[in-house]
Amino acid sequence: MFGTLTGRLGVAAHSALLVLAYLVMLVGGVFGWVGLFAVAGLAAIIGEFAVARWSPPSQLLLEKVGLHWSYRQLTRDLAAVLLVVAEVRLSGGELTVLLVLPAAVWVVSVFAGALSTMIERRNPLSAMVRNIDLGPLSSAPTPPAWAAAVAGDRMPLLNLLLVPAAVAAAVRHDPTPFFVAAAVSVVATGVVGAIIALTWLRGRGAGQGPLLPAVQRWLDSYRPEVALYFAGPAKDVYQANMWLAPTEALRQRAVVLMRSREAFLELADTRLPVICVPAGVDFMNLDLGGVRAALYAANVGANIHMLREPGTKHVFVGHGDSDKQASVNPYSKVYDEVWVAGLAGRERYARAGVGVLDSDIVEIGRPQLAGVHTFGAESVDRPFTVLYAPTWEGWLDDDPYHTSLVLMGERIVKHLLATNPRLRLIYKPHPLTGSRSKAARAVHERIVAAIRAAGGNPDASSLDGTAHLVVTGRTPGLFDCFNQTDLLISDVSSVVSDFVQSQRPYVVANPAGLSEDDFRREYPTARAAYLLSKDCGELEKIVTVTRAGDDPMTEARRDLKTYLLGPAEANPMDRFQEEISRLCR
């Protein structure tokens, strides 16, 4: 809380200092205080650059209180004009020129900005595609990138020249330096404005942008039967990534439908055709009536734009079964079916009583886990390896026990690094770690520093070798880490459920200090786990027992695997294909 308060005060201070610089400029200009104007003008220019470069929250705060940067530019220009008026004796004609030249830059910028917006609307980036050939597309002409970048409210930035020019004019008591600088700004602005205007004239009569019609033509010819739909932000794209391989393996034609440009760019490599249509109106205007089954990896509001398709069966597949409350979201009632891995998922919904009918739940196993080696399949050409994979801090500010990272993470890592004989540590935090909690972010950074100090790789992109690793990127994936792991330490999360596929030993953190019976009763995925209390006193014994191969939980894990993930003899990819085929018939 203190860190948050300090950060907000810093943002407010940066904003206030910048506003103060502009006010001092105005005062200096009105009274002809050249030195004060020069110092304040320099501070304002440097401050604008600093805020834009290092303090975006300050920029946002100024806009929220009505001090948009265009208003600040106008204040700067006005102060420069006032300084010249105060210090230079001007004729009527000179005063007119003094006022008209800076104003001309603003007038041109307004018209250029409007025309630039109209040009952009002729060629809207209404869709993005991958692995799809849309054929040749004709589009309306566009201005050069540099001209488009400065058109509009950026054009008055050229009036920065007026600040030193006003100082020079005031010192010399001669308006010539100001007139020269203002004329340069007007000419440069006029060139940009002319380019924008000519581009607009050349494109008159252009019809609808070609992208969406081309996408629709492709859909009409390809006729996908299955859609993996993802409308979440880029930071959550891992939720869609985990369903790419199973969807690729289907016999039916499939497509990935996305709604965020940033998430589209972050989506993992796939052979599937991918379509991103950000605007809700554009997406709803697509004809997707041929899609028989739509799979949803996340509960987000923009799902409504796909859920409105009446001829499609809508299925929530989620992004991993766990005992978290998020795994039984009441939003799930909107889908035709909810697919879970095994009996545990079905019973979880029954206990939660959120309105999902038992008849709408289908157990399909976890098709993603086909590549996870079962117990005894790992290589012996490496040291005993422990994977610490804590979950993130979650959405609730008042839940300190959602993740073990803050309360236990450093203690776990330091113990593992100090273990003798040496073991190998792989630290793979949740992709959202630190996104809401500064405390979690700070602990994460200290853990990375400790692993680096122990000779580990703090930014691993490969699991080769025997060094300690920090894995935070898209690759290597979680399941690749599983195949290098002899002992998992994690929290109540889908990581635990998926790791049970390997039948190797695992530890679940118990930072809240629940009794063992209560913890296993409340979190069924921990039935075959070793439990770790907040002081981590059990960790040494757990490592010793599992390292020696004298593991009393082996049979319990075998039974739990069936409960969580379905019968061992059932191929989850076959089950997935079977249920998709049922919906597509």
Coordinates of C-alpha atoms in Angstrom, one line a residue, residues 191-537:
V191 CA 4.1 20.8 -46.8
V192 CA 2.7 18.1 -44.5
G193 CA -0.8 19.5 -44.9
A194 CA -0.5 19.6 -48.7
I195 CA 0.6 15.9 -48.8
I196 CA -2.4 14.9 -46.7
A197 CA -4.8 17.0 -48.7
L198 CA -3.6 15.6 -52.1
T199 CA -3.8 12.0 -50.7
W200 CA -7.4 12.6 -49.6
L201 CA -8.3 14.1 -53.1
R202 CA -6.7 11.1 -54.9
G203 CA -8.8 8.7 -52.8
R204 CA -12.2 10.3 -53.3
G205 CA -14.8 7.8 -54.4
A206 CA -13.0 4.8 -52.8
G207 CA -15.6 2.3 -51.5
Q208 CA -15.6 0.0 -48.5
G209 CA -12.3 -1.2 -47.2
P210 CA -11.3 -4.5 -48.9
L211 CA -10.3 -6.5 -45.8
L212 CA -13.6 -7.7 -44.3
P213 CA -15.2 -8.7 -47.7
A214 CA -12.0 -10.7 -48.5
V215 CA -12.2 -12.4 -45.1
Q216 CA -15.8 -13.3 -45.7
R217 CA -15.0 -14.7 -49.1
W218 CA -12.4 -16.9 -47.5
L219 CA -14.8 -18.1 -44.9
D220 CA -17.4 -18.9 -47.5
S221 CA -14.8 -21.0 -49.5
Y222 CA -13.1 -22.7 -46.5
R223 CA -16.3 -23.4 -44.5
P224 CA -14.7 -24.0 -41.0
E225 CA -16.7 -26.3 -38.8
V226 CA -14.9 -25.6 -35.5
A227 CA -13.8 -22.2 -34.1
L228 CA -11.4 -21.7 -31.2
Y229 CA -12.6 -18.3 -30.0
F230 CA -10.5 -16.0 -27.9
A231 CA -11.4 -12.5 -26.9
G232 CA -9.0 -11.9 -24.1
P233 CA -6.0 -9.5 -23.9
A234 CA -2.5 -10.3 -24.9
K235 CA -1.4 -11.0 -21.3
D236 CA -3.9 -13.9 -21.3
V237 CA -3.1 -15.4 -24.7
Y238 CA -1.5 -18.5 -23.0
Q239 CA -5.1 -19.6 -22.4
A240 CA -5.7 -19.9 -26.1
N241 CA -2.2 -21.2 -26.8
M242 CA -2.9 -24.4 -24.9
W243 CA -5.7 -25.4 -27.2
L244 CA -3.9 -24.8 -30.5
A245 CA -2.3 -28.2 -30.8
P246 CA -5.5 -30.2 -30.0
T247 CA -7.5 -28.1 -32.4
E248 CA -4.9 -28.6 -35.1
A249 CA -5.2 -32.3 -34.7
L250 CA -9.0 -32.4 -35.4
R251 CA -10.3 -34.0 -38.5
Q252 CA -12.7 -31.1 -39.0
R253 CA -11.7 -27.8 -40.6
A254 CA -11.0 -25.3 -37.8
V255 CA -10.2 -21.7 -37.5
V256 CA -9.0 -19.4 -34.6
L257 CA -11.1 -16.3 -34.1
M258 CA -9.6 -13.5 -32.0
R259 CA -10.6 -10.0 -31.0
S260 CA -7.4 -8.2 -29.8
R261 CA -4.7 -7.1 -32.1
E262 CA -2.1 -7.4 -29.4
A263 CA -3.2 -10.9 -28.5
F264 CA -3.1 -11.8 -32.2
L265 CA 0.5 -10.8 -32.4
E266 CA 1.3 -12.8 -29.3
L267 CA -0.4 -16.0 -30.3
A268 CA 1.9 -19.0 -30.5
D269 CA 2.9 -20.5 -33.8
T270 CA 0.2 -22.6 -35.3
R271 CA -0.8 -24.2 -38.6
L272 CA -4.4 -23.1 -38.1
P273 CA -5.9 -20.2 -40.0
V274 CA -6.3 -17.3 -37.6
I275 CA -8.6 -14.3 -38.0
C276 CA -8.6 -11.3 -35.7
V277 CA -11.5 -8.8 -36.0
P278 CA -11.3 -6.3 -33.1
A279 CA -14.5 -4.3 -33.6
G280 CA -17.7 -5.9 -32.3
V281 CA -19.8 -4.5 -35.2
D282 CA -17.4 -5.8 -37.8
F283 CA -17.2 -9.3 -36.1
M284 CA -21.0 -9.6 -35.9
N285 CA -21.3 -8.7 -39.6
L286 CA -19.3 -11.8 -40.5
D287 CA -21.4 -14.8 -41.6
L288 CA -20.2 -17.6 -39.3
G289 CA -23.3 -19.7 -39.7
G290 CA -21.3 -22.7 -40.9
V291 CA -19.4 -23.0 -37.6
R292 CA -20.9 -26.0 -35.8
A293 CA -18.8 -25.9 -32.6
A294 CA -17.2 -22.9 -30.9
L295 CA -14.7 -23.5 -28.2
Y296 CA -14.1 -20.8 -25.5
A297 CA -10.9 -20.8 -23.5
A298 CA -11.8 -17.8 -21.3
N299 CA -14.9 -16.1 -19.8
V300 CA -14.8 -12.5 -21.1
G301 CA -17.5 -10.1 -22.0
A302 CA -16.7 -10.0 -25.7
N303 CA -17.7 -13.7 -26.0
I304 CA -21.2 -12.4 -26.5
H305 CA -20.4 -11.5 -30.1
M306 CA -19.9 -15.2 -30.9
L307 CA -22.5 -16.6 -28.5
R308 CA -25.2 -14.9 -30.5
E309 CA -24.7 -17.4 -33.4
P310 CA -27.8 -19.5 -33.0
G311 CA -26.7 -22.5 -35.2
T312 CA -23.5 -23.1 -33.3
K313 CA -22.9 -25.2 -30.2
H314 CA -21.0 -23.1 -27.7
V315 CA -18.6 -25.0 -25.4
F316 CA -16.5 -23.7 -22.6
V317 CA -13.2 -25.6 -22.5
G318 CA -11.4 -23.2 -20.1
H319 CA -7.7 -23.1 -19.6
G320 CA -7.0 -25.8 -17.1
D321 CA -9.0 -27.6 -14.3
S322 CA -8.2 -26.5 -10.8
D323 CA -9.7 -26.1 -7.3
K324 CA -9.7 -22.3 -7.7
Q325 CA -13.0 -20.4 -7.5
A326 CA -12.4 -19.2 -11.1
S327 CA -12.8 -22.8 -12.3
V328 CA -16.5 -22.7 -11.5
N329 CA -17.4 -19.2 -12.7
P330 CA -21.2 -18.7 -12.9
Y331 CA -20.7 -17.1 -16.3
S332 CA -20.4 -20.7 -17.5
K333 CA -24.2 -21.0 -17.6
V334 CA -24.2 -19.2 -20.9
Y335 CA -22.6 -22.1 -22.8
D336 CA -24.4 -25.1 -24.3
E337 CA -21.8 -27.4 -22.7
V338 CA -18.9 -27.2 -20.2
W339 CA -16.1 -29.6 -20.9
V340 CA -13.9 -30.8 -18.0
A341 CA -11.1 -33.2 -17.7
G342 CA -12.6 -35.8 -15.3
L343 CA -15.0 -36.6 -12.5
A344 CA -13.3 -34.0 -10.3
G345 CA -14.4 -31.2 -12.6
R346 CA -18.0 -32.5 -12.7
E347 CA -18.1 -32.7 -8.9
R348 CA -16.5 -29.2 -8.6
Y349 CA -19.5 -27.6 -10.4
A350 CA -22.0 -29.7 -8.3
R351 CA -20.4 -28.4 -5.1
A352 CA -20.3 -24.8 -6.3
G353 CA -24.0 -24.7 -7.2
V354 CA -23.5 -22.0 -9.8
G355 CA -26.3 -23.2 -12.1
V356 CA -24.4 -25.3 -14.6
L357 CA -26.5 -28.4 -15.1
D358 CA -24.8 -31.8 -14.7
S359 CA -26.3 -32.9 -18.0
D360 CA -24.3 -30.1 -19.7
I361 CA -21.0 -31.2 -18.4
V362 CA -18.8 -33.5 -20.5
E363 CA -15.7 -35.3 -19.3
I364 CA -13.1 -35.3 -22.1
G365 CA -9.7 -35.6 -20.3
R366 CA -6.9 -33.2 -21.1
P367 CA -5.9 -33.6 -24.7
Q368 CA -2.9 -31.3 -24.2
L369 CA -1.2 -33.8 -21.9
A370 CA -0.5 -36.4 -24.5
G371 CA 3.2 -35.3 -24.6
V372 CA 3.7 -35.4 -20.8
H373 CA 5.8 -38.4 -19.8
T374 CA 4.3 -40.7 -17.2
F375 CA 6.2 -41.8 -14.1
G376 CA 9.5 -43.5 -14.9
A377 CA 9.8 -42.1 -18.5
E378 CA 12.2 -39.3 -17.6
S379 CA 15.9 -39.3 -18.6
V380 CA 18.4 -40.3 -16.0
D381 CA 21.2 -38.2 -17.6
R382 CA 20.4 -35.1 -15.4
P383 CA 20.4 -34.2 -11.8
F384 CA 17.3 -34.5 -9.6
T385 CA 15.2 -31.6 -10.8
V386 CA 12.6 -29.5 -8.8
L387 CA 10.1 -27.3 -10.7
Y388 CA 8.8 -24.4 -8.6
A389 CA 5.7 -23.1 -10.5
P390 CA 3.7 -20.8 -8.3
T391 CA 0.4 -19.3 -9.5
W392 CA -0.1 -15.5 -9.7
E393 CA -1.6 -13.2 -7.1
G394 CA -5.1 -13.3 -8.4
W395 CA -7.9 -10.7 -8.7
L396 CA -8.7 -10.4 -5.0
D397 CA -6.7 -7.9 -3.0
D398 CA -7.7 -9.5 0.3
D399 CA -6.5 -13.0 -0.5
P400 CA -2.8 -13.3 0.7
Y401 CA -2.9 -17.1 0.3
H402 CA -3.8 -17.2 -3.4
T403 CA -0.1 -17.7 -4.3
S404 CA 2.8 -19.0 -2.2
L405 CA 5.2 -16.6 -4.0
V406 CA 4.8 -13.7 -1.6
L407 CA 4.8 -15.5 1.7
M408 CA 6.9 -18.5 0.9
G409 CA 8.6 -18.1 -2.5
E410 CA 12.0 -16.8 -1.3
R411 CA 12.2 -19.4 1.5
I412 CA 11.5 -22.3 -1.0
V413 CA 14.0 -21.1 -3.5
K414 CA 16.8 -20.4 -1.0
H415 CA 16.3 -23.9 0.6
L416 CA 16.4 -25.6 -2.8
L417 CA 19.5 -23.7 -3.9
A418 CA 21.3 -24.6 -0.7
T419 CA 20.4 -28.3 -0.8
N420 CA 23.3 -30.8 -0.7
P421 CA 23.9 -32.9 -2.7
R422 CA 23.0 -30.3 -5.4
L423 CA 19.7 -30.5 -7.3
R424 CA 18.5 -28.5 -10.3
L425 CA 15.9 -25.8 -9.8
I426 CA 13.6 -24.7 -12.6
Y427 CA 11.5 -21.6 -11.6
K428 CA 8.5 -21.0 -13.9
P429 CA 6.1 -18.4 -12.5
H430 CA 2.6 -17.8 -13.8
P431 CA 2.6 -15.4 -16.9
L432 CA 0.6 -12.8 -14.9
T433 CA 2.9 -12.8 -11.9
G434 CA 3.4 -9.3 -10.6
S435 CA 0.8 -7.7 -12.8
R436 CA -1.4 -6.7 -9.9
S437 CA 0.8 -6.9 -6.8
K438 CA 4.1 -5.0 -6.4
A439 CA 5.0 -7.3 -3.6
A440 CA 4.7 -10.3 -5.9
R441 CA 6.8 -8.5 -8.5
A442 CA 9.5 -7.6 -6.0
V443 CA 9.7 -11.2 -4.6
H444 CA 9.9 -12.5 -8.2
E445 CA 12.8 -10.2 -9.0
R446 CA 14.6 -11.3 -5.8
I447 CA 14.2 -14.9 -6.7
V448 CA 15.5 -14.3 -10.2
A449 CA 18.5 -12.5 -8.7
A450 CA 19.2 -15.4 -6.2
I451 CA 19.1 -17.9 -9.1
R452 CA 21.5 -15.8 -11.1
A453 CA 23.8 -15.5 -8.1
A454 CA 23.8 -19.3 -7.9
G455 CA 25.0 -19.6 -11.4
G456 CA 21.6 -20.2 -13.0
N457 CA 20.2 -18.9 -16.3
P458 CA 17.8 -16.0 -15.5
D459 CA 16.2 -16.0 -19.0
A460 CA 16.2 -19.6 -20.2
S461 CA 14.9 -20.4 -23.6
S462 CA 16.0 -24.0 -23.5
L463 CA 16.0 -26.8 -20.9
D464 CA 19.4 -28.1 -22.1
G465 CA 22.2 -28.5 -19.6
T466 CA 22.1 -28.9 -15.8
A467 CA 22.1 -25.3 -14.6
H468 CA 19.3 -23.7 -12.5
L469 CA 16.8 -22.0 -14.8
V470 CA 14.2 -19.2 -14.8
V471 CA 11.6 -19.8 -17.5
T472 CA 9.3 -16.8 -18.1
G473 CA 8.9 -16.8 -21.9
R474 CA 6.6 -18.7 -24.2
T475 CA 9.2 -21.4 -24.7
P476 CA 10.1 -23.8 -23.2
G477 CA 6.5 -24.6 -22.3
L478 CA 5.1 -25.8 -19.0
F479 CA 4.7 -29.3 -20.3
D480 CA 8.3 -29.4 -21.5
C481 CA 9.3 -28.4 -18.0
F482 CA 7.2 -31.3 -16.6
N483 CA 9.2 -33.8 -18.6
Q484 CA 12.4 -32.5 -16.9
T485 CA 10.9 -32.6 -13.4
D486 CA 11.2 -35.1 -10.6
L487 CA 9.4 -33.0 -8.0
L488 CA 6.9 -30.2 -8.5
I489 CA 6.2 -27.4 -6.0
S490 CA 3.1 -25.4 -6.8
D491 CA -0.1 -23.9 -5.5
V492 CA -3.8 -24.7 -5.8
S493 CA -3.9 -24.3 -9.6
S494 CA -4.3 -26.2 -12.9
V495 CA -0.6 -26.8 -12.9
V496 CA -1.1 -29.4 -10.2
S497 CA -3.9 -31.1 -12.0
D498 CA -1.9 -31.3 -15.2
F499 CA 1.2 -32.5 -13.5
V500 CA -0.7 -35.5 -12.0
Q501 CA -0.6 -36.9 -15.5
S502 CA 3.1 -37.6 -15.0
Q503 CA 2.4 -39.5 -11.7
R504 CA 5.5 -38.0 -10.2
P505 CA 5.5 -36.5 -6.7
Y506 CA 4.3 -33.0 -6.1
V507 CA 4.0 -30.5 -3.3
V508 CA 1.2 -28.0 -2.8
A509 CA 1.8 -24.9 -0.7
N510 CA -0.5 -24.3 2.3
P511 CA 0.3 -20.7 3.3
A512 CA -2.9 -20.3 5.1
G513 CA -2.0 -23.0 7.6
L514 CA -5.1 -25.2 7.2
S515 CA -5.1 -28.6 8.9
E516 CA -4.0 -31.4 6.5
D517 CA -7.5 -32.9 6.5
D518 CA -9.2 -29.6 5.9
F519 CA -6.8 -28.7 3.1
R520 CA -7.2 -32.0 1.2
R521 CA -11.0 -31.9 1.7
E522 CA -11.3 -28.3 0.3
Y523 CA -8.8 -28.9 -2.5
P524 CA -9.2 -32.4 -4.0
T525 CA -6.2 -31.9 -6.3
A526 CA -4.0 -32.1 -3.1
R527 CA -5.2 -35.5 -2.1
A528 CA -2.0 -37.1 -3.3
A529 CA 0.3 -34.2 -2.6
Y530 CA 2.9 -33.4 0.0
L531 CA 1.8 -30.3 1.9
L532 CA 4.1 -27.4 2.6
S533 CA 3.4 -25.0 5.5
K534 CA 4.3 -21.4 5.5
D535 CA 7.7 -22.0 7.3
C536 CA 8.6 -24.7 4.7
G537 CA 9.8 -26.9 7.5

